[in-house]
Amino acid sequence: GDSVTQMEGPVTLSEEAFLTINCTYTATGYPSLFWYVQYPGEGLQLLLKATKADDKGSNKGFEATYRKETTSFHLEKGSVQVSDSAVYFCALTLARAGSYQLTFGKGTKLSVIP
Amino acid sequence: NAGVMQNPRHLVRRRGQEARLRCSPMKGHSHVYWYRQLPEEGLKFMVYLQKENIIDESGMPKERFSAEFPKEGPSILRIQQVVRGDSAAYFCASSPRGQERLDTGELFFGEGSRLTVL
């Protein structure tokens, strides 16, 4: 079945450090890919998305590129802030193929210290 | 503009009791999804409902679990005769449309209801 694997956390970084959270997927079709973020005490929010190969999603300084050849969608940010501390989830859907589901990774907790 | 509201935020039940989790979607949203997050796991799809209809329940356990989304009022996820393995965070999400919004990731999630079974 479809699955998403993301790097284990927790990840602790100093402010202004470079962030990479790895995400790879397996899917029977051609999925759309997402990163969601969950800040403390809040629900999940869509951070960025990419719907086809080589698309780059970006938002709030975060970026991720849809790499079909490596089935990856790694999240990056050049300079993290304390306010980026949250849990990050990589996800996919095959909605265009008729699925009603999002498939999530386990989440990676990021803590940014001043 | 209120977001997706879930209640209760925390629920404690003893084995064998019933748990009812409620989800009020965003105003104007007629599509509701329920997900479960077990400890150390990602969110797992449970069920997708539209008003008065269950569209996809392929992620629901076969027994003890049921969901509804009536014409009026919130969506309800009901767990009968709870067991310790039901302890998890249950998330609800809503969207104004179905698959087209899902394909763009435009789901709006609630903060979750955390069920603890003693």
PDB file of N, CA, C and O in Angstrom, chain B residues 24-59:
ATOM      1  N   SER B  24     -17.395  19.862  14.830  1.00  0.00           N
ATOM      2  CA  SER B  24     -18.165  20.862  14.094  1.00  0.00           C
ATOM      3  C   SER B  24     -17.271  21.423  13.005  1.00  0.00           C
ATOM      4  O   SER B  24     -16.259  22.074  13.301  1.00  0.00           O
ATOM      5  N   PRO B  25     -17.599  21.187  11.735  1.00  0.00           N
ATOM      6  CA  PRO B  25     -16.743  21.665  10.653  1.00  0.00           C
ATOM      7  C   PRO B  25     -16.819  23.173  10.533  1.00  0.00           C
ATOM      8  O   PRO B  25     -17.646  23.830  11.156  1.00  0.00           O
ATOM      9  N   MET B  26     -15.934  23.700   9.744  1.00  0.00           N
ATOM     10  CA  MET B  26     -15.974  25.132   9.471  1.00  0.00           C
ATOM     11  C   MET B  26     -17.283  25.472   8.782  1.00  0.00           C
ATOM     12  O   MET B  26     -17.871  24.647   8.076  1.00  0.00           O
ATOM     13  N   LYS B  27     -17.710  26.684   8.957  1.00  0.00           N
ATOM     14  CA  LYS B  27     -18.962  27.130   8.371  1.00  0.00           C
ATOM     15  C   LYS B  27     -18.899  26.975   6.858  1.00  0.00           C
ATOM     16  O   LYS B  27     -17.920  27.370   6.220  1.00  0.00           O
ATOM     17  N   GLY B  28     -19.942  26.369   6.320  1.00  0.00           N
ATOM     18  CA  GLY B  28     -19.993  26.190   4.879  1.00  0.00           C
ATOM     19  C   GLY B  28     -19.343  24.910   4.378  1.00  0.00           C
ATOM     20  O   GLY B  28     -19.398  24.604   3.187  1.00  0.00           O
ATOM     21  N   HIS B  29     -18.711  24.169   5.273  1.00  0.00           N
ATOM     22  CA  HIS B  29     -18.057  22.917   4.879  1.00  0.00           C
ATOM     23  C   HIS B  29     -19.024  21.746   5.073  1.00  0.00           C
ATOM     24  O   HIS B  29     -19.588  21.573   6.145  1.00  0.00           O
ATOM     25  N   SER B  30     -19.141  20.936   4.023  1.00  0.00           N
ATOM     26  CA  SER B  30     -20.058  19.799   4.104  1.00  0.00           C
ATOM     27  C   SER B  30     -19.333  18.463   3.998  1.00  0.00           C
ATOM     28  O   SER B  30     -19.968  17.422   3.843  1.00  0.00           O
ATOM     29  N   HIS B  31     -17.998  18.488   4.052  1.00  0.00           N
ATOM     30  CA  HIS B  31     -17.200  17.268   3.956  1.00  0.00           C
ATOM     31  C   HIS B  31     -16.366  17.148   5.218  1.00  0.00           C
ATOM     32  O   HIS B  31     -15.664  18.092   5.594  1.00  0.00           O
ATOM     33  N   VAL B  32     -16.437  15.997   5.849  1.00  0.00           N
ATOM     34  CA  VAL B  32     -15.733  15.757   7.108  1.00  0.00           C
ATOM     35  C   VAL B  32     -14.923  14.471   7.021  1.00  0.00           C
ATOM     36  O   VAL B  32     -15.396  13.457   6.491  1.00  0.00           O
ATOM     37  N   TYR B  33     -13.720  14.532   7.547  1.00  0.00           N
ATOM     38  CA  TYR B  33     -12.818  13.377   7.606  1.00  0.00           C
ATOM     39  C   TYR B  33     -12.419  13.156   9.055  1.00  0.00           C
ATOM     40  O   TYR B  33     -12.169  14.111   9.787  1.00  0.00           O
ATOM     41  N   TRP B  34     -12.294  11.891   9.433  1.00  0.00           N
ATOM     42  CA  TRP B  34     -11.761  11.543  10.747  1.00  0.00           C
ATOM     43  C   TRP B  34     -10.465  10.756  10.576  1.00  0.00           C
ATOM     44  O   TRP B  34     -10.377   9.840   9.733  1.00  0.00           O
ATOM     45  N   TYR B  35      -9.479  11.128  11.398  1.00  0.00           N
ATOM     46  CA  TYR B  35      -8.187  10.458  11.423  1.00  0.00           C
ATOM     47  C   TYR B  35      -7.849  10.076  12.871  1.00  0.00           C
ATOM     48  O   TYR B  35      -8.248  10.775  13.806  1.00  0.00           O
ATOM     49  N   ARG B  36      -7.099   9.020  13.004  1.00  0.00           N
ATOM     50  CA  ARG B  36      -6.650   8.595  14.333  1.00  0.00           C
ATOM     51  C   ARG B  36      -5.128   8.576  14.357  1.00  0.00           C
ATOM     52  O   ARG B  36      -4.484   8.104  13.400  1.00  0.00           O
ATOM     53  N   GLN B  37      -4.581   9.056  15.460  1.00  0.00           N
ATOM     54  CA  GLN B  37      -3.133   9.018  15.658  1.00  0.00           C
ATOM     55  C   GLN B  37      -2.822   8.218  16.907  1.00  0.00           C
ATOM     56  O   GLN B  37      -3.013   8.691  18.028  1.00  0.00           O
ATOM     57  N   LEU B  38      -2.313   7.011  16.716  1.00  0.00           N
ATOM     58  CA  LEU B  38      -1.870   6.195  17.838  1.00  0.00           C
ATOM     59  C   LEU B  38      -0.503   6.686  18.297  1.00  0.00           C
ATOM     60  O   LEU B  38       0.226   7.320  17.514  1.00  0.00           O
ATOM     61  N   PRO B  39      -0.132   6.409  19.544  1.00  0.00           N
ATOM     62  CA  PRO B  39       1.177   6.855  20.039  1.00  0.00           C
ATOM     63  C   PRO B  39       2.313   6.415  19.105  1.00  0.00           C
ATOM     64  O   PRO B  39       2.342   5.268  18.665  1.00  0.00           O
ATOM     65  N   GLU B  40       3.191   7.322  18.805  1.00  0.00           N
ATOM     66  CA  GLU B  40       4.373   7.079  17.962  1.00  0.00           C
ATOM     67  C   GLU B  40       4.015   6.698  16.520  1.00  0.00           C
ATOM     68  O   GLU B  40       4.833   6.135  15.801  1.00  0.00           O
ATOM     69  N   GLU B  41       2.800   7.026  16.095  1.00  0.00           N
ATOM     70  CA  GLU B  41       2.387   6.713  14.738  1.00  0.00           C
ATOM     71  C   GLU B  41       1.932   7.982  14.022  1.00  0.00           C
ATOM     72  O   GLU B  41       1.675   9.012  14.650  1.00  0.00           O
ATOM     73  N   GLY B  42       1.839   7.899  12.716  1.00  0.00           N
ATOM     74  CA  GLY B  42       1.258   8.998  11.948  1.00  0.00           C
ATOM     75  C   GLY B  42      -0.253   8.941  12.001  1.00  0.00           C
ATOM     76  O   GLY B  42      -0.854   8.013  12.523  1.00  0.00           O
ATOM     77  N   LEU B  43      -0.879   9.971  11.446  1.00  0.00           N
ATOM     78  CA  LEU B  43      -2.340   9.974  11.375  1.00  0.00           C
ATOM     79  C   LEU B  43      -2.801   8.933  10.363  1.00  0.00           C
ATOM     80  O   LEU B  43      -2.268   8.844   9.255  1.00  0.00           O
ATOM     81  N   LYS B  44      -3.829   8.180  10.749  1.00  0.00           N
ATOM     82  CA  LYS B  44      -4.384   7.149   9.877  1.00  0.00           C
ATOM     83  C   LYS B  44      -5.837   7.500   9.547  1.00  0.00           C
ATOM     84  O   LYS B  44      -6.628   7.782  10.450  1.00  0.00           O
ATOM     85  N   PHE B  45      -6.164   7.456   8.280  1.00  0.00           N
ATOM     86  CA  PHE B  45      -7.521   7.737   7.828  1.00  0.00           C
ATOM     87  C   PHE B  45      -8.500   6.738   8.430  1.00  0.00           C
ATOM     88  O   PHE B  45      -8.237   5.531   8.484  1.00  0.00           O
ATOM     89  N   MET B  46      -9.646   7.249   8.860  1.00  0.00           N
ATOM     90  CA  MET B  46     -10.706   6.377   9.354  1.00  0.00           C
ATOM     91  C   MET B  46     -11.930   6.412   8.442  1.00  0.00           C
ATOM     92  O   MET B  46     -12.358   5.388   7.913  1.00  0.00           O
ATOM     93  N   VAL B  47     -12.482   7.616   8.249  1.00  0.00           N
ATOM     94  CA  VAL B  47     -13.755   7.701   7.549  1.00  0.00           C
ATOM     95  C   VAL B  47     -13.915   9.073   6.921  1.00  0.00           C
ATOM     96  O   VAL B  47     -13.378  10.061   7.424  1.00  0.00           O
ATOM     97  N   TYR B  48     -14.674   9.088   5.813  1.00  0.00           N
ATOM     98  CA  TYR B  48     -14.986  10.325   5.118  1.00  0.00           C
ATOM     99  C   TYR B  48     -16.507  10.405   4.976  1.00  0.00           C
ATOM    100  O   TYR B  48     -17.136   9.462   4.485  1.00  0.00           O
ATOM    101  N   LEU B  49     -17.068  11.525   5.406  1.00  0.00           N
ATOM    102  CA  LEU B  49     -18.518  11.686   5.375  1.00  0.00           C
ATOM    103  C   LEU B  49     -18.902  13.001   4.707  1.00  0.00           C
ATOM    104  O   LEU B  49     -18.194  13.993   4.810  1.00  0.00           O
ATOM    105  N   GLN B  50     -20.025  12.955   4.048  1.00  0.00           N
ATOM    106  CA  GLN B  50     -20.727  14.158   3.643  1.00  0.00           C
ATOM    107  C   GLN B  50     -22.021  14.195   4.454  1.00  0.00           C
ATOM    108  O   GLN B  50     -22.378  13.219   5.107  1.00  0.00           O
ATOM    109  N   LYS B  51     -22.715  15.278   4.382  1.00  0.00           N
ATOM    110  CA  LYS B  51     -23.955  15.393   5.149  1.00  0.00           C
ATOM    111  C   LYS B  51     -24.862  14.176   4.896  1.00  0.00           C
ATOM    112  O   LYS B  51     -25.227  13.890   3.758  1.00  0.00           O
ATOM    113  N   GLU B  52     -25.167  13.465   5.969  1.00  0.00           N
ATOM    114  CA  GLU B  52     -26.081  12.321   5.963  1.00  0.00           C
ATOM    115  C   GLU B  52     -25.566  11.128   5.156  1.00  0.00           C
ATOM    116  O   GLU B  52     -26.317  10.166   4.938  1.00  0.00           O
ATOM    117  N   ASN B  53     -24.322  11.141   4.734  1.00  0.00           N
ATOM    118  CA  ASN B  53     -23.793  10.022   3.956  1.00  0.00           C
ATOM    119  C   ASN B  53     -22.384   9.646   4.394  1.00  0.00           C
ATOM    120  O   ASN B  53     -21.550  10.521   4.616  1.00  0.00           O
ATOM    121  N   ILE B  54     -22.128   8.358   4.495  1.00  0.00           N
ATOM    122  CA  ILE B  54     -20.778   7.859   4.672  1.00  0.00           C
ATOM    123  C   ILE B  54     -20.242   7.511   3.292  1.00  0.00           C
ATOM    124  O   ILE B  54     -20.810   6.669   2.595  1.00  0.00           O
ATOM    125  N   ILE B  55     -19.166   8.170   2.889  1.00  0.00           N
ATOM    126  CA  ILE B  55     -18.641   7.977   1.545  1.00  0.00           C
ATOM    127  C   ILE B  55     -17.557   6.899   1.523  1.00  0.00           C
ATOM    128  O   ILE B  55     -17.516   6.070   0.617  1.00  0.00           O
ATOM    129  N   ASP B  56     -16.683   6.919   2.504  1.00  0.00           N
ATOM    130  CA  ASP B  56     -15.582   5.960   2.551  1.00  0.00           C
ATOM    131  C   ASP B  56     -15.288   5.661   4.005  1.00  0.00           C
ATOM    132  O   ASP B  56     -14.863   6.553   4.734  1.00  0.00           O
ATOM    133  N   GLU B  57     -15.516   4.442   4.420  1.00  0.00           N
ATOM    134  CA  GLU B  57     -15.222   4.046   5.807  1.00  0.00           C
ATOM    135  C   GLU B  57     -14.196   2.928   5.828  1.00  0.00           C
ATOM    136  O   GLU B  57     -14.156   2.120   6.756  1.00  0.00           O
ATOM    137  N   SER B  58     -13.357   2.886   4.833  1.00  0.00           N
ATOM    138  CA  SER B  58     -12.404   1.788   4.702  1.00  0.00           C
ATOM    139  C   SER B  58     -11.364   1.754   5.816  1.00  0.00           C
ATOM    140  O   SER B  58     -10.734   0.724   6.043  1.00  0.00           O
ATOM    141  N   GLY B  59     -11.181   2.853   6.533  1.00  0.00           N
ATOM    142  CA  GLY B  59     -10.210   2.893   7.617  1.00  0.00           C
ATOM    143  C   GLY B  59     -10.797   2.646   8.998  1.00  0.00           C
ATOM    144  O   GLY B  59     -10.079   2.649   9.997  1.00  0.00           O
TER     145      GLY B  59
END
